Amino acid sequence: MAQLRAFLALAEHLHFRDAAAALRMSQPALSGAVAALEETLHTRLVERTTRKVLLTPAGERVARRAERVMTELDRLIEEVRAVGGPLVGPLRLGVIPTVAPYLLPVVLPRLAADYPDLELTVHEEQTDQIVAELTAGRLDVVVIALPAPLPGVTELTLYDEDFVLVAPGSSDLGDDLPRTVLNELDVILLNEGHCLRDQALDVCRQVGARAAAATYATSLATLVQLVSGGLGVTLVPETALPVETRRAPNLRLHRFAAPAPNRRIGLGYRATSPRAAEFEALAESIRDAVSVDAATTVRVRGRAPA
């Protein structure tokens, strides 16, 4: 199974380094797995050049068949795990970067207490990457901002949270801000690829505002530090405020008038997964953890209906 997974990753990326990174294994280990599969099948599957990898005709045929085999094998493994009881054994969870640092410290202790036999591994990636890994079967369930960017993903709502305007300490904008205030401000954003960037841009577009021309930051931490330095204002989700504002001096928080701009965070899993009941239980455990930890969740607006 490991050899087939290694070969399929190589067939997808056509590059040993990229394939190894996708599987989170070393490049020599990936190369060894593919070589072992070639030895088992007594044929060459890939043509190695100095710049890229090409599939041989046999490799193309094996890749097509192996993809079907691995899909069925993953489905069989999921069915066996589902029979074993709720949230027992391995679970591969993906989380987006604008949620992971703020939600995981709240949720992980709760999961350890509720499901002591759960073997959880966590992967932090941007939305498009973890959803791609979910649909490819390399992740079981993901925490993302809803809606999911691809069809075939079942969604379970966890919570809604407002965006707060974070400005330099000299700001005197007050609270209950109309969204149109964004027309008068230099809004700085995360780099492309972050769903939070897209959400902030949507808020700006709704009132005809434009974000600052330059893209400044790859993380919320850097973004808030830039605001602290006077380079503009930004929109930060409620759950991130306690962590990020503690790290940066000279800030002032301004809340929007109702209905405030917001985002919805939820679980996503393959619609074909037989572990739907387990993911319902996982969602409920996360909702409970979020609702009882007011110090971390700040003003998360309770539970939204699943």
PDB file of N, CA, C and O in Angstrom, residues 148-192:
ATOM      1  N   ALA A 148     -17.350  25.107   1.406  1.00  0.00           N
ATOM      2  CA  ALA A 148     -16.183  24.436   0.838  1.00  0.00           C
ATOM      3  C   ALA A 148     -16.035  24.832  -0.629  1.00  0.00           C
ATOM      4  O   ALA A 148     -17.030  25.042  -1.326  1.00  0.00           O
ATOM      5  N   PRO A 149     -14.791  24.934  -1.116  1.00  0.00           N
ATOM      6  CA  PRO A 149     -14.575  25.392  -2.492  1.00  0.00           C
ATOM      7  C   PRO A 149     -14.803  24.326  -3.561  1.00  0.00           C
ATOM      8  O   PRO A 149     -14.702  24.634  -4.736  1.00  0.00           O
ATOM      9  N   LEU A 150     -15.072  23.072  -3.167  1.00  0.00           N
ATOM     10  CA  LEU A 150     -15.254  22.005  -4.139  1.00  0.00           C
ATOM     11  C   LEU A 150     -16.535  21.232  -3.853  1.00  0.00           C
ATOM     12  O   LEU A 150     -16.940  21.103  -2.685  1.00  0.00           O
ATOM     13  N   PRO A 151     -17.187  20.687  -4.892  1.00  0.00           N
ATOM     14  CA  PRO A 151     -18.345  19.827  -4.660  1.00  0.00           C
ATOM     15  C   PRO A 151     -17.904  18.491  -4.080  1.00  0.00           C
ATOM     16  O   PRO A 151     -16.725  18.149  -4.070  1.00  0.00           O
ATOM     17  N   GLY A 152     -18.871  17.743  -3.572  1.00  0.00           N
ATOM     18  CA  GLY A 152     -18.570  16.424  -3.026  1.00  0.00           C
ATOM     19  C   GLY A 152     -18.090  16.452  -1.599  1.00  0.00           C
ATOM     20  O   GLY A 152     -17.647  15.427  -1.067  1.00  0.00           O
ATOM     21  N   VAL A 153     -18.139  17.628  -0.957  1.00  0.00           N
ATOM     22  CA  VAL A 153     -17.717  17.769   0.435  1.00  0.00           C
ATOM     23  C   VAL A 153     -18.947  18.074   1.286  1.00  0.00           C
ATOM     24  O   VAL A 153     -19.649  19.056   1.042  1.00  0.00           O
ATOM     25  N   THR A 154     -19.222  17.218   2.263  1.00  0.00           N
ATOM     26  CA  THR A 154     -20.320  17.457   3.195  1.00  0.00           C
ATOM     27  C   THR A 154     -19.842  18.407   4.287  1.00  0.00           C
ATOM     28  O   THR A 154     -18.730  18.271   4.810  1.00  0.00           O
ATOM     29  N   GLU A 155     -20.672  19.377   4.652  1.00  0.00           N
ATOM     30  CA  GLU A 155     -20.293  20.413   5.605  1.00  0.00           C
ATOM     31  C   GLU A 155     -21.097  20.303   6.891  1.00  0.00           C
ATOM     32  O   GLU A 155     -22.301  20.055   6.859  1.00  0.00           O
ATOM     33  N   LEU A 156     -20.412  20.508   8.015  1.00  0.00           N
ATOM     34  CA  LEU A 156     -21.055  20.597   9.323  1.00  0.00           C
ATOM     35  C   LEU A 156     -20.625  21.910   9.956  1.00  0.00           C
ATOM     36  O   LEU A 156     -19.433  22.146  10.164  1.00  0.00           O
ATOM     37  N   THR A 157     -21.563  22.778  10.252  1.00  0.00           N
ATOM     38  CA  THR A 157     -21.225  24.070  10.835  1.00  0.00           C
ATOM     39  C   THR A 157     -20.773  23.909  12.283  1.00  0.00           C
ATOM     40  O   THR A 157     -21.383  23.171  13.061  1.00  0.00           O
ATOM     41  N   LEU A 158     -19.681  24.606  12.631  1.00  0.00           N
ATOM     42  CA  LEU A 158     -19.177  24.609  14.001  1.00  0.00           C
ATOM     43  C   LEU A 158     -19.552  25.891  14.730  1.00  0.00           C
ATOM     44  O   LEU A 158     -20.124  25.854  15.811  1.00  0.00           O
ATOM     45  N   TYR A 159     -19.215  27.042  14.154  1.00  0.00           N
ATOM     46  CA  TYR A 159     -19.554  28.316  14.780  1.00  0.00           C
ATOM     47  C   TYR A 159     -19.418  29.435  13.767  1.00  0.00           C
ATOM     48  O   TYR A 159     -18.749  29.300  12.739  1.00  0.00           O
ATOM     49  N   ASP A 160     -20.075  30.553  14.071  1.00  0.00           N
ATOM     50  CA  ASP A 160     -19.914  31.787  13.320  1.00  0.00           C
ATOM     51  C   ASP A 160     -19.126  32.771  14.187  1.00  0.00           C
ATOM     52  O   ASP A 160     -19.280  32.788  15.411  1.00  0.00           O
ATOM     53  N   GLU A 161     -18.308  33.588  13.559  1.00  0.00           N
ATOM     54  CA  GLU A 161     -17.580  34.607  14.311  1.00  0.00           C
ATOM     55  C   GLU A 161     -17.494  35.894  13.508  1.00  0.00           C
ATOM     56  O   GLU A 161     -17.379  35.877  12.281  1.00  0.00           O
ATOM     57  N   ASP A 162     -17.573  37.021  14.232  1.00  0.00           N
ATOM     58  CA  ASP A 162     -17.505  38.331  13.591  1.00  0.00           C
ATOM     59  C   ASP A 162     -16.074  38.702  13.250  1.00  0.00           C
ATOM     60  O   ASP A 162     -15.117  38.231  13.883  1.00  0.00           O
ATOM     61  N   PHE A 163     -15.935  39.571  12.265  1.00  0.00           N
ATOM     62  CA  PHE A 163     -14.667  40.227  12.004  1.00  0.00           C
ATOM     63  C   PHE A 163     -14.619  41.526  12.802  1.00  0.00           C
ATOM     64  O   PHE A 163     -15.630  42.231  12.945  1.00  0.00           O
ATOM     65  N   VAL A 164     -13.437  41.843  13.317  1.00  0.00           N
ATOM     66  CA  VAL A 164     -13.206  43.073  14.073  1.00  0.00           C
ATOM     67  C   VAL A 164     -12.170  43.901  13.325  1.00  0.00           C
ATOM     68  O   VAL A 164     -11.199  43.360  12.785  1.00  0.00           O
ATOM     69  N   LEU A 165     -12.378  45.201  13.271  1.00  0.00           N
ATOM     70  CA  LEU A 165     -11.413  46.085  12.626  1.00  0.00           C
ATOM     71  C   LEU A 165     -10.283  46.372  13.611  1.00  0.00           C
ATOM     72  O   LEU A 165     -10.507  46.907  14.703  1.00  0.00           O
ATOM     73  N   VAL A 166      -9.071  45.992  13.246  1.00  0.00           N
ATOM     74  CA  VAL A 166      -7.885  46.239  14.067  1.00  0.00           C
ATOM     75  C   VAL A 166      -7.130  47.411  13.452  1.00  0.00           C
ATOM     76  O   VAL A 166      -6.757  47.369  12.273  1.00  0.00           O
ATOM     77  N   ALA A 167      -6.915  48.453  14.268  1.00  0.00           N
ATOM     78  CA  ALA A 167      -6.310  49.688  13.781  1.00  0.00           C
ATOM     79  C   ALA A 167      -5.166  50.101  14.708  1.00  0.00           C
ATOM     80  O   ALA A 167      -5.049  49.601  15.824  1.00  0.00           O
ATOM     81  N   PRO A 168      -4.317  51.014  14.274  1.00  0.00           N
ATOM     82  CA  PRO A 168      -3.272  51.535  15.161  1.00  0.00           C
ATOM     83  C   PRO A 168      -3.873  52.195  16.396  1.00  0.00           C
ATOM     84  O   PRO A 168      -5.032  52.640  16.383  1.00  0.00           O
ATOM     85  N   GLY A 169      -3.096  52.259  17.457  1.00  0.00           N
ATOM     86  CA  GLY A 169      -3.600  52.777  18.723  1.00  0.00           C
ATOM     87  C   GLY A 169      -4.074  54.215  18.655  1.00  0.00           C
ATOM     88  O   GLY A 169      -4.872  54.651  19.493  1.00  0.00           O
ATOM     89  N   SER A 170      -3.620  54.982  17.693  1.00  0.00           N
ATOM     90  CA  SER A 170      -4.038  56.381  17.561  1.00  0.00           C
ATOM     91  C   SER A 170      -5.430  56.528  16.949  1.00  0.00           C
ATOM     92  O   SER A 170      -5.969  57.630  16.873  1.00  0.00           O
ATOM     93  N   SER A 171      -6.017  55.424  16.512  1.00  0.00           N
ATOM     94  CA  SER A 171      -7.317  55.480  15.847  1.00  0.00           C
ATOM     95  C   SER A 171      -8.402  55.922  16.824  1.00  0.00           C
ATOM     96  O   SER A 171      -8.414  55.543  17.988  1.00  0.00           O
ATOM     97  N   ASP A 172      -9.343  56.740  16.337  1.00  0.00           N
ATOM     98  CA  ASP A 172     -10.460  57.193  17.175  1.00  0.00           C
ATOM     99  C   ASP A 172     -11.796  56.933  16.478  1.00  0.00           C
ATOM    100  O   ASP A 172     -12.712  57.752  16.533  1.00  0.00           O
ATOM    101  N   LEU A 173     -11.883  55.787  15.822  1.00  0.00           N
ATOM    102  CA  LEU A 173     -13.074  55.494  15.024  1.00  0.00           C
ATOM    103  C   LEU A 173     -14.292  55.141  15.878  1.00  0.00           C
ATOM    104  O   LEU A 173     -15.426  55.266  15.430  1.00  0.00           O
ATOM    105  N   GLY A 174     -14.057  54.646  17.097  1.00  0.00           N
ATOM    106  CA  GLY A 174     -15.174  54.240  17.942  1.00  0.00           C
ATOM    107  C   GLY A 174     -15.681  52.860  17.593  1.00  0.00           C
ATOM    108  O   GLY A 174     -15.032  52.093  16.876  1.00  0.00           O
ATOM    109  N   ASP A 175     -16.870  52.516  18.117  1.00  0.00           N
ATOM    110  CA  ASP A 175     -17.489  51.214  17.864  1.00  0.00           C
ATOM    111  C   ASP A 175     -18.767  51.388  17.058  1.00  0.00           C
ATOM    112  O   ASP A 175     -19.150  52.515  16.696  1.00  0.00           O
ATOM    113  N   ASP A 176     -19.424  50.252  16.795  1.00  0.00           N
ATOM    114  CA  ASP A 176     -20.639  50.234  15.975  1.00  0.00           C
ATOM    115  C   ASP A 176     -20.397  50.914  14.638  1.00  0.00           C
ATOM    116  O   ASP A 176     -21.189  51.731  14.159  1.00  0.00           O
ATOM    117  N   LEU A 177     -19.272  50.537  14.027  1.00  0.00           N
ATOM    118  CA  LEU A 177     -18.883  51.157  12.768  1.00  0.00           C
ATOM    119  C   LEU A 177     -19.767  50.691  11.620  1.00  0.00           C
ATOM    120  O   LEU A 177     -20.076  49.501  11.508  1.00  0.00           O
ATOM    121  N   PRO A 178     -20.148  51.591  10.732  1.00  0.00           N
ATOM    122  CA  PRO A 178     -20.765  51.129   9.485  1.00  0.00           C
ATOM    123  C   PRO A 178     -19.678  50.534   8.597  1.00  0.00           C
ATOM    124  O   PRO A 178     -18.518  50.947   8.647  1.00  0.00           O
ATOM    125  N   ARG A 179     -20.043  49.576   7.786  1.00  0.00           N
ATOM    126  CA  ARG A 179     -19.042  48.958   6.903  1.00  0.00           C
ATOM    127  C   ARG A 179     -18.439  49.960   5.927  1.00  0.00           C
ATOM    128  O   ARG A 179     -17.314  49.789   5.469  1.00  0.00           O
ATOM    129  N   THR A 180     -19.187  51.013   5.642  1.00  0.00           N
ATOM    130  CA  THR A 180     -18.697  52.004   4.677  1.00  0.00           C
ATOM    131  C   THR A 180     -17.453  52.730   5.164  1.00  0.00           C
ATOM    132  O   THR A 180     -16.783  53.403   4.369  1.00  0.00           O
ATOM    133  N   VAL A 181     -17.120  52.601   6.453  1.00  0.00           N
ATOM    134  CA  VAL A 181     -15.911  53.237   6.963  1.00  0.00           C
ATOM    135  C   VAL A 181     -14.671  52.701   6.240  1.00  0.00           C
ATOM    136  O   VAL A 181     -13.639  53.368   6.166  1.00  0.00           O
ATOM    137  N   LEU A 182     -14.782  51.493   5.700  1.00  0.00           N
ATOM    138  CA  LEU A 182     -13.647  50.884   5.001  1.00  0.00           C
ATOM    139  C   LEU A 182     -13.259  51.675   3.755  1.00  0.00           C
ATOM    140  O   LEU A 182     -12.124  51.572   3.282  1.00  0.00           O
ATOM    141  N   ASN A 183     -14.191  52.473   3.238  1.00  0.00           N
ATOM    142  CA  ASN A 183     -13.876  53.309   2.072  1.00  0.00           C
ATOM    143  C   ASN A 183     -12.812  54.358   2.389  1.00  0.00           C
ATOM    144  O   ASN A 183     -12.138  54.852   1.479  1.00  0.00           O
ATOM    145  N   GLU A 184     -12.677  54.692   3.659  1.00  0.00           N
ATOM    146  CA  GLU A 184     -11.788  55.777   4.058  1.00  0.00           C
ATOM    147  C   GLU A 184     -10.457  55.271   4.608  1.00  0.00           C
ATOM    148  O   GLU A 184      -9.620  56.067   5.028  1.00  0.00           O
ATOM    149  N   LEU A 185     -10.253  53.954   4.621  1.00  0.00           N
ATOM    150  CA  LEU A 185      -9.095  53.370   5.297  1.00  0.00           C
ATOM    151  C   LEU A 185      -8.243  52.554   4.333  1.00  0.00           C
ATOM    152  O   LEU A 185      -8.735  52.062   3.312  1.00  0.00           O
ATOM    153  N   ASP A 186      -6.965  52.392   4.678  1.00  0.00           N
ATOM    154  CA  ASP A 186      -6.071  51.509   3.931  1.00  0.00           C
ATOM    155  C   ASP A 186      -6.131  50.132   4.577  1.00  0.00           C
ATOM    156  O   ASP A 186      -5.573  49.918   5.665  1.00  0.00           O
ATOM    157  N   VAL A 187      -6.829  49.212   3.925  1.00  0.00           N
ATOM    158  CA  VAL A 187      -7.003  47.862   4.463  1.00  0.00           C
ATOM    159  C   VAL A 187      -5.902  46.968   3.919  1.00  0.00           C
ATOM    160  O   VAL A 187      -5.730  46.858   2.701  1.00  0.00           O
ATOM    161  N   ILE A 188      -5.145  46.343   4.801  1.00  0.00           N
ATOM    162  CA  ILE A 188      -4.092  45.432   4.364  1.00  0.00           C
ATOM    163  C   ILE A 188      -4.537  44.000   4.623  1.00  0.00           C
ATOM    164  O   ILE A 188      -5.300  43.719   5.548  1.00  0.00           O
ATOM    165  N   LEU A 189      -4.035  43.096   3.793  1.00  0.00           N
ATOM    166  CA  LEU A 189      -4.573  41.736   3.746  1.00  0.00           C
ATOM    167  C   LEU A 189      -3.469  40.687   3.790  1.00  0.00           C
ATOM    168  O   LEU A 189      -2.287  40.997   3.658  1.00  0.00           O
ATOM    169  N   LEU A 190      -3.886  39.441   3.925  1.00  0.00           N
ATOM    170  CA  LEU A 190      -2.976  38.316   3.796  1.00  0.00           C
ATOM    171  C   LEU A 190      -2.642  38.079   2.321  1.00  0.00           C
ATOM    172  O   LEU A 190      -3.323  38.578   1.424  1.00  0.00           O
ATOM    173  N   ASN A 191      -1.619  37.274   2.085  1.00  0.00           N
ATOM    174  CA  ASN A 191      -1.250  36.910   0.721  1.00  0.00           C
ATOM    175  C   ASN A 191      -2.335  36.089   0.056  1.00  0.00           C
ATOM    176  O   ASN A 191      -3.210  35.517   0.714  1.00  0.00           O
ATOM    177  N   GLU A 192      -2.247  35.988  -1.256  1.00  0.00           N
ATOM    178  CA  GLU A 192      -3.176  35.150  -2.005  1.00  0.00           C
ATOM    179  C   GLU A 192      -3.042  33.700  -1.557  1.00  0.00           C
ATOM    180  O   GLU A 192      -1.960  33.231  -1.213  1.00  0.00           O
TER     181      GLU A 192
END
